[in-house]
Amino acid sequence: MADNTSYSAQSITVLEGLEPVRKRPGMYIGGTGVDGLHHLIWEILDNSVDEALAGFATRIDITFNEDGSVSVLDDGRGIPVEVHPQTKKSTLETVLTVLHAGGKFGDGGYKVSGGLHGVGSSVVNALSTKLIAEVYLDGKVHRQEYSRGVPTTEVVVTGETKARGTQITFYPDAEIFTTTEFNWNTVLDRCRQQSYLTRGLTIHLEDKRKPETPQSYTFYFESGIEAYVRHIDANKTELFSPPVSIEKDVDGCIIALAMTYTTDFSEHVYTFANNILTIDGGTHLTGFRAAHTRAINDYAKKSGLIREGDGSLTGDDVREGLTAVISVKLGNPQFEGQTKGKLGNPEIRSLIEGVVYEGLTEYLNEHPNEAKKIIEKVALAARARAAARAARETIIRKGALEGMTLPGKLADCTE
């Protein structure tokens, strides 16, 4: 029998400001474990990278401080500090305390960006016991402090400077997260990715948590995702080098691919949309796989390296030993959720399929030696798959026949 508890207007709770973030943090950062903790850094780092993608920043510094906080500094334009006409508060405070407030919705100078929802910085603020924002703008240092998303000071000028940019220092809230200990290698890998994906951007990472054993690392790459592929294959034997490199601007969408093959049997494919690692793939991955499989099949049959009667190579065959990095940069990406794990733009599939098929077909025709190595590799994978399937069918058939034998007391009659 249903409970007769009253259900009225008083039963409905309205969460205001940043309360929803603290109430349901998983909606915004994916969880409150180690991954969610590091997502705080990614949100601030992505904003700084967006400044670099827009051409306004060239360097990002990330520091693990001795007191457990993390600082992210960039030399971009600096978050504006003047009063916002809509909120009647400083723009800095608006960006850090109002959900869906940011420069990615209108004319903020961002043709391409990873931060789209205007919630990243404010979410970090809400989930931190303390956050300090410093903006270096017009020769002055502007500073404001917050606690769990609530301003504890006004925006004040604390000094003069010749620098330009923004620094965010935050202390993750132990009441929210199961741990507040950041992993050096996890952040190091992310910074390496971002540097590979953004030519000419310097990212410096420094760990001051143990003064007796400080460590630091600086990334700067001119060759982009080609260098990233070589890094992934550092401990593998490549079938050829340098990697296949394809880059093209189609209708304002920049599509870039670097790929090669190794003697390994595993597939290592990483996809990015506006420098965001899409761990669950999406339409760009679907388009790449379709074009990649079709291009190799067409070339293999056209060149006579496999016979028409042999059938087509499957996607699993052509991806065995493949290492690839796929990067798309587009004006209005549609991610699934705030954690941006999967790209959903339907038009991207056809765009990347066309670019990859054309570019890969051209590469195979112009590099017959490398093409032969690829076809030999994937043809071997196809034969191994066929042999494994035949062996499996034999075992199943044999088992079925053996299973038809009757037990002794029910044996067939004999003369």
GROMACS .gro file of N, CA, C and O in nm, residues 7 44 89 106 142 198 214 246 260 271 277 341 358-359 373:
model
   60
    7TYR      N    1   0.227   1.532  -0.077
    7TYR     CA    2   0.319   1.576  -0.181
    7TYR      C    3   0.267   1.710  -0.232
    7TYR      O    4   0.163   1.718  -0.297
   44ILE      N    5   4.022   2.387  -1.568
   44ILE     CA    6   4.099   2.512  -1.572
   44ILE      C    7   4.202   2.508  -1.685
   44ILE      O    8   4.222   2.607  -1.757
   89LYS      N    9   2.768   4.235  -1.133
   89LYS     CA   10   2.887   4.201  -1.054
   89LYS      C   11   3.007   4.204  -1.148
   89LYS      O   12   2.992   4.213  -1.269
  106GLY      N   13   2.916   3.351  -2.727
  106GLY     CA   14   2.897   3.459  -2.824
  106GLY      C   15   3.029   3.501  -2.885
  106GLY      O   16   3.113   3.419  -2.920
  142HIS      N   17   4.470   4.199  -1.026
  142HIS     CA   18   4.336   4.197  -0.967
  142HIS      C   19   4.317   4.062  -0.897
  142HIS      O   20   4.346   3.958  -0.956
  198THR      N   21   4.875   2.116  -2.963
  198THR     CA   22   4.878   2.262  -2.984
  198THR      C   23   5.020   2.304  -3.016
  198THR      O   24   5.102   2.328  -2.927
  214PRO      N   25   6.180   1.829  -0.519
  214PRO     CA   26   6.094   1.894  -0.619
  214PRO      C   27   6.118   1.834  -0.757
  214PRO      O   28   6.225   1.780  -0.785
  246ILE      N   29   4.801   1.349  -4.231
  246ILE     CA   30   4.695   1.410  -4.312
  246ILE      C   31   4.637   1.527  -4.234
  246ILE      O   32   4.605   1.514  -4.115
  260THR      N   33   5.052   0.511  -3.795
  260THR     CA   34   5.151   0.417  -3.843
  260THR      C   35   5.113   0.279  -3.792
  260THR      O   36   5.012   0.262  -3.724
  271THR      N   37   4.147   0.974  -2.989
  271THR     CA   38   4.070   1.074  -3.062
  271THR      C   39   4.052   1.199  -2.977
  271THR      O   40   4.032   1.190  -2.855
  277LEU      N   41   4.030   1.498  -2.502
  277LEU     CA   42   4.040   1.355  -2.525
  277LEU      C   43   3.901   1.293  -2.513
  277LEU      O   44   3.840   1.294  -2.406
  341GLY      N   45   3.316   1.301  -2.294
  341GLY     CA   46   3.380   1.175  -2.329
  341GLY      C   47   3.352   1.127  -2.470
  341GLY      O   48   3.422   1.040  -2.521
  358GLU      N   49   4.052   0.999  -4.886
  358GLU     CA   50   4.130   1.065  -4.992
  358GLU      C   51   4.278   1.070  -4.956
  358GLU      O   52   4.365   1.036  -5.037
  359GLY      N   53   4.309   1.112  -4.832
  359GLY     CA   54   4.448   1.126  -4.791
  359GLY      C   55   4.520   0.993  -4.780
  359GLY      O   56   4.637   0.981  -4.821
  373LYS      N   57   5.393  -0.316  -4.680
  373LYS     CA   58   5.412  -0.360  -4.541
  373LYS      C   59   5.279  -0.360  -4.466
  373LYS      O   60   5.250  -0.450  -4.387
   0.00000   0.00000   0.00000
